Amino acid sequence: MNLQTTGAQYVVAPPAIATLPVAGTTGLFPVRRVYCVGRNYAAHAVEMGHDPDKEPPFFFQKNPDNIVTSGEFPYPPASSDVHHEIEMVVALKSGGKDIPLERALDCVYGYGVGLDMTRRDLQGKAKDMGRPWEVGKAFEASAPCSPLVPASTIGHPTEGEVWLDVNGQRRQSGNLNQLIWKVPEMISYLSGLFTLSPGDIIMSGTPAGVGPVQRGDRLHGHVDGVGDLEVRVV
Ligand code: MN
């Protein structure tokens, strides 16, 4: 509905647009949707008790306003088992439906480093009861993210270490070349399920080594060729 032609007005203040900064600039990337790929590294699928064979990818979503860029992760309520999942973030500048594999990378604006923070106890309960994952995945501040770096600067990384240190100790490590579903495949597949648009981001899945965090922990995540993300649990 066009407000100007109808004279309609918002009855409450419209929510702010979620954004990610673009590294080294004053630019802001506006976030429309946050898609997450499940079990996209074989070693992580195995540690979660699943078969690492290549099955069709599956997705869940977080809310755009779950993104935090302040460097702080407030420990959420209703959980005593909150896990870190370090992931490469893919940010789209264009989209569409049924995007062919060979055109998928044309949709990518850039990349970042993100944490798919997870209330593992609530996610586990949801899995057991066949319920949706939102309470485990899509809570406040559940998506700490680094600034984005444009693909026009760094290209499209397909290889390079992905790791996470907690208080200086290596907890997670993997390599982008171990992604079961590569970036073009996740974009192409997702576009068969949803209409992708500029502003959508995809958290690409986490390597093995997920585990709990405590208040006071210092998390340092890294993706080779993309950047770093430092977060304190408060
Ligand atoms: Mn994840």
PDB file of N, CA and C and ligand atoms in Angstrom, residues 36-39 44 60 62 85-87 115-118 120 137 203-206 210, ligand 1:
ATOM      1  N   CYS A  36      19.790 -19.866   7.157  1.00  0.00           N
ATOM      2  CA  CYS A  36      20.907 -20.630   7.707  1.00  0.00           C
ATOM      3  C   CYS A  36      20.858 -22.034   7.119  1.00  0.00           C
ATOM      4  N   VAL A  37      22.015 -22.557   6.736  1.00  0.00           N
ATOM      5  CA  VAL A  37      22.108 -23.921   6.213  1.00  0.00           C
ATOM      6  C   VAL A  37      22.454 -24.854   7.372  1.00  0.00           C
ATOM      7  N   GLY A  38      21.723 -25.949   7.490  1.00  0.00           N
ATOM      8  CA  GLY A  38      21.995 -26.939   8.539  1.00  0.00           C
ATOM      9  C   GLY A  38      22.998 -27.971   8.065  1.00  0.00           C
ATOM     10  N   ARG A  39      23.803 -28.481   9.005  1.00  0.00           N
ATOM     11  CA  ARG A  39      24.709 -29.630   8.774  1.00  0.00           C
ATOM     12  C   ARG A  39      25.425 -29.562   7.437  1.00  0.00           C
ATOM     13  N   HIS A  44      30.663 -31.940  11.414  1.00  0.00           N
ATOM     14  CA  HIS A  44      29.664 -31.397  12.337  1.00  0.00           C
ATOM     15  C   HIS A  44      28.394 -32.250  12.308  1.00  0.00           C
ATOM     16  N   PHE A  60      16.950 -23.144   7.898  1.00  0.00           N
ATOM     17  CA  PHE A  60      16.063 -22.511   8.868  1.00  0.00           C
ATOM     18  C   PHE A  60      16.364 -21.028   8.822  1.00  0.00           C
ATOM     19  N   LYS A  62      16.731 -17.141  10.891  1.00  0.00           N
ATOM     20  CA  LYS A  62      16.755 -16.247  12.044  1.00  0.00           C
ATOM     21  C   LYS A  62      16.067 -14.962  11.604  1.00  0.00           C
ATOM     22  N   GLU A  85      28.440 -21.460  16.987  1.00  0.00           N
ATOM     23  CA  GLU A  85      28.629 -22.083  15.664  1.00  0.00           C
ATOM     24  C   GLU A  85      29.220 -21.016  14.757  1.00  0.00           C
ATOM     25  N   ILE A  86      30.492 -21.156  14.431  1.00  0.00           N
ATOM     26  CA  ILE A  86      31.143 -20.157  13.573  1.00  0.00           C
ATOM     27  C   ILE A  86      30.836 -20.457  12.110  1.00  0.00           C
ATOM     28  N   GLU A  87      30.500 -19.446  11.331  1.00  0.00           N
ATOM     29  CA  GLU A  87      30.053 -19.676   9.955  1.00  0.00           C
ATOM     30  C   GLU A  87      30.469 -18.520   9.034  1.00  0.00           C
ATOM     31  N   LEU A 115      28.250 -15.773  13.791  1.00  0.00           N
ATOM     32  CA  LEU A 115      28.023 -16.835  14.774  1.00  0.00           C
ATOM     33  C   LEU A 115      26.535 -17.168  14.781  1.00  0.00           C
ATOM     34  N   ASP A 116      26.239 -18.453  14.548  1.00  0.00           N
ATOM     35  CA  ASP A 116      24.862 -18.948  14.665  1.00  0.00           C
ATOM     36  C   ASP A 116      24.721 -19.449  16.097  1.00  0.00           C
ATOM     37  N   MET A 117      24.465 -18.505  17.029  1.00  0.00           N
ATOM     38  CA  MET A 117      24.346 -18.880  18.438  1.00  0.00           C
ATOM     39  C   MET A 117      23.052 -19.693  18.622  1.00  0.00           C
ATOM     40  N   THR A 118      23.157 -20.749  19.391  1.00  0.00           N
ATOM     41  CA  THR A 118      22.097 -21.762  19.449  1.00  0.00           C
ATOM     42  C   THR A 118      21.798 -22.155  20.895  1.00  0.00           C
ATOM     43  N   ARG A 120      21.063 -24.866  22.558  1.00  0.00           N
ATOM     44  CA  ARG A 120      21.094 -26.283  22.162  1.00  0.00           C
ATOM     45  C   ARG A 120      20.079 -27.100  22.944  1.00  0.00           C
ATOM     46  N   LYS A 137      17.026 -21.176  17.852  1.00  0.00           N
ATOM     47  CA  LYS A 137      17.883 -20.516  16.858  1.00  0.00           C
ATOM     48  C   LYS A 137      17.615 -19.030  16.659  1.00  0.00           C
ATOM     49  N   MET A 203      23.761 -17.869   6.287  1.00  0.00           N
ATOM     50  CA  MET A 203      24.814 -18.395   7.156  1.00  0.00           C
ATOM     51  C   MET A 203      25.077 -19.811   6.687  1.00  0.00           C
ATOM     52  N   SER A 204      26.329 -20.103   6.310  1.00  0.00           N
ATOM     53  CA  SER A 204      26.600 -21.243   5.435  1.00  0.00           C
ATOM     54  C   SER A 204      26.834 -22.567   6.147  1.00  0.00           C
ATOM     55  N   GLY A 205      26.695 -22.585   7.475  1.00  0.00           N
ATOM     56  CA  GLY A 205      26.900 -23.842   8.196  1.00  0.00           C
ATOM     57  C   GLY A 205      28.207 -23.811   8.975  1.00  0.00           C
ATOM     58  N   THR A 206      28.290 -24.679   9.992  1.00  0.00           N
ATOM     59  CA  THR A 206      29.433 -24.610  10.914  1.00  0.00           C
ATOM     60  C   THR A 206      30.263 -25.880  10.864  1.00  0.00           C
ATOM     61  N   VAL A 210      31.439 -27.535  17.899  1.00  0.00           N
ATOM     62  CA  VAL A 210      30.493 -26.666  18.593  1.00  0.00           C
ATOM     63  C   VAL A 210      30.476 -27.026  20.076  1.00  0.00           C
TER      64      VAL A 210
HETATM   65 MN    MN B   1      24.570 -23.208  12.120  1.00  0.00          MN
END
